[in-house]
């Protein structure tokens, strides 16, 4: 993994401008506000003047790790986001992440591991076979979506770094760059955004590093170029735009527990029986469709993934470790 990067494989070589149609041109073409051509991407949902995402990550669906519910549209997935680095409203990331540059990208690996250093995204991706997985996603704010991610199991990457026996947790850090991430100029969170998993959670085959959605590169607002997806946990565990992975002996600090420890625990397993201090977690609002008349649906323990993950927490009091 420490070999020099082969410049021939740089995805940054794909000129986004070739695919770029600015808003004025769209207006001239009379298609502003309409679905974006054959790709089905709504250009405006992605943020006016944002280049449409590139079809770089077409990958076969892993049916064994996919739910059968209908996925949300790319428009929904890319226009209703939480990414405080780009603002605190759900519509802010799509607008404010337009100019964000997710290439070139590298990730620093440090802590309790034999293989450490700085690795380009290409180094990281080269040996990994990508697959599509349709996952149920659930935010602590009691809304949900179904998303066809493209990525690979985090555990496969972790093995390449050969964590030592002292590594009990894996910590993740988002890019700190207030020039590109205007939200980092406001002290709403203690930047940079950090998250962590216990090693067995990180190694679980459901835990994904995602680089795409619907076969396209991740829209910036969804955490380009690489983000974590942990489908049995509240969305805030799914840290975006990762620049550091650290193997630690002690439970790492996490941004949301740092901001409000009584509201956002380290474990954050989706649990309809444990209410958020300010609202119920028993039901959820599914984003999309005709949400005007949409009924709230019951929230499932571990977001429906209990048969796969409940055993990770045997013997733990999940009311205490929420
Ligand atoms: N760096 C970073 N990662 C983040 C967040 C954030 O504000 N900053 N928000 C989290 C929350 S609360 C949710 S619900 C999910 C939303 O992911 P999505 O916008 O791709 O649906 O991202 C998570 N990852
Ligand atoms: Mo969230």
PDB file of C-alpha atoms in Angstrom, residues 1-2 109-117 119 157-167 199 247:
ATOM      1  CA  UNK A   1       0.000   0.000   0.000  1.00  0.00           C
ATOM      2  CA  UNK A   2       2.949   2.301   0.345  1.00  0.00           C
ATOM      3  CA  UNK A 109      -3.681   5.882   8.938  1.00  0.00           C
ATOM      4  CA  UNK A 110      -2.114   5.904  12.388  1.00  0.00           C
ATOM      5  CA  UNK A 111      -2.205   4.450  15.890  1.00  0.00           C
ATOM      6  CA  UNK A 112      -2.190   0.775  16.859  1.00  0.00           C
ATOM      7  CA  UNK A 113      -1.455  -0.818  13.489  1.00  0.00           C
ATOM      8  CA  UNK A 114       1.554  -2.293  11.679  1.00  0.00           C
ATOM      9  CA  UNK A 115       0.851  -0.541   8.386  1.00  0.00           C
ATOM     10  CA  UNK A 116       0.560   3.223   8.734  1.00  0.00           C
ATOM     11  CA  UNK A 117       1.070   6.306   6.628  1.00  0.00           C
ATOM     12  CA  UNK A 119      -2.580   6.632   1.313  1.00  0.00           C
ATOM     13  CA  UNK A 157      -9.514  -2.317   4.462  1.00  0.00           C
ATOM     14  CA  UNK A 158      -8.766  -2.622   8.177  1.00  0.00           C
ATOM     15  CA  UNK A 159      -7.138  -6.032   7.612  1.00  0.00           C
ATOM     16  CA  UNK A 160      -4.687  -4.428   5.183  1.00  0.00           C
ATOM     17  CA  UNK A 161      -3.429  -2.133   7.961  1.00  0.00           C
ATOM     18  CA  UNK A 162      -2.885  -5.091  10.346  1.00  0.00           C
ATOM     19  CA  UNK A 163      -4.117  -3.560  13.613  1.00  0.00           C
ATOM     20  CA  UNK A 164      -2.172  -4.700  16.704  1.00  0.00           C
ATOM     21  CA  UNK A 165      -3.761  -6.521  19.643  1.00  0.00           C
ATOM     22  CA  UNK A 166      -3.995  -3.152  21.413  1.00  0.00           C
ATOM     23  CA  UNK A 167      -6.415  -1.785  18.797  1.00  0.00           C
ATOM     24  CA  UNK A 199     -13.297  -2.901  16.554  1.00  0.00           C
ATOM     25  CA  UNK A 247      -6.580   2.583  15.670  1.00  0.00           C
TER      26      UNK A 247
END
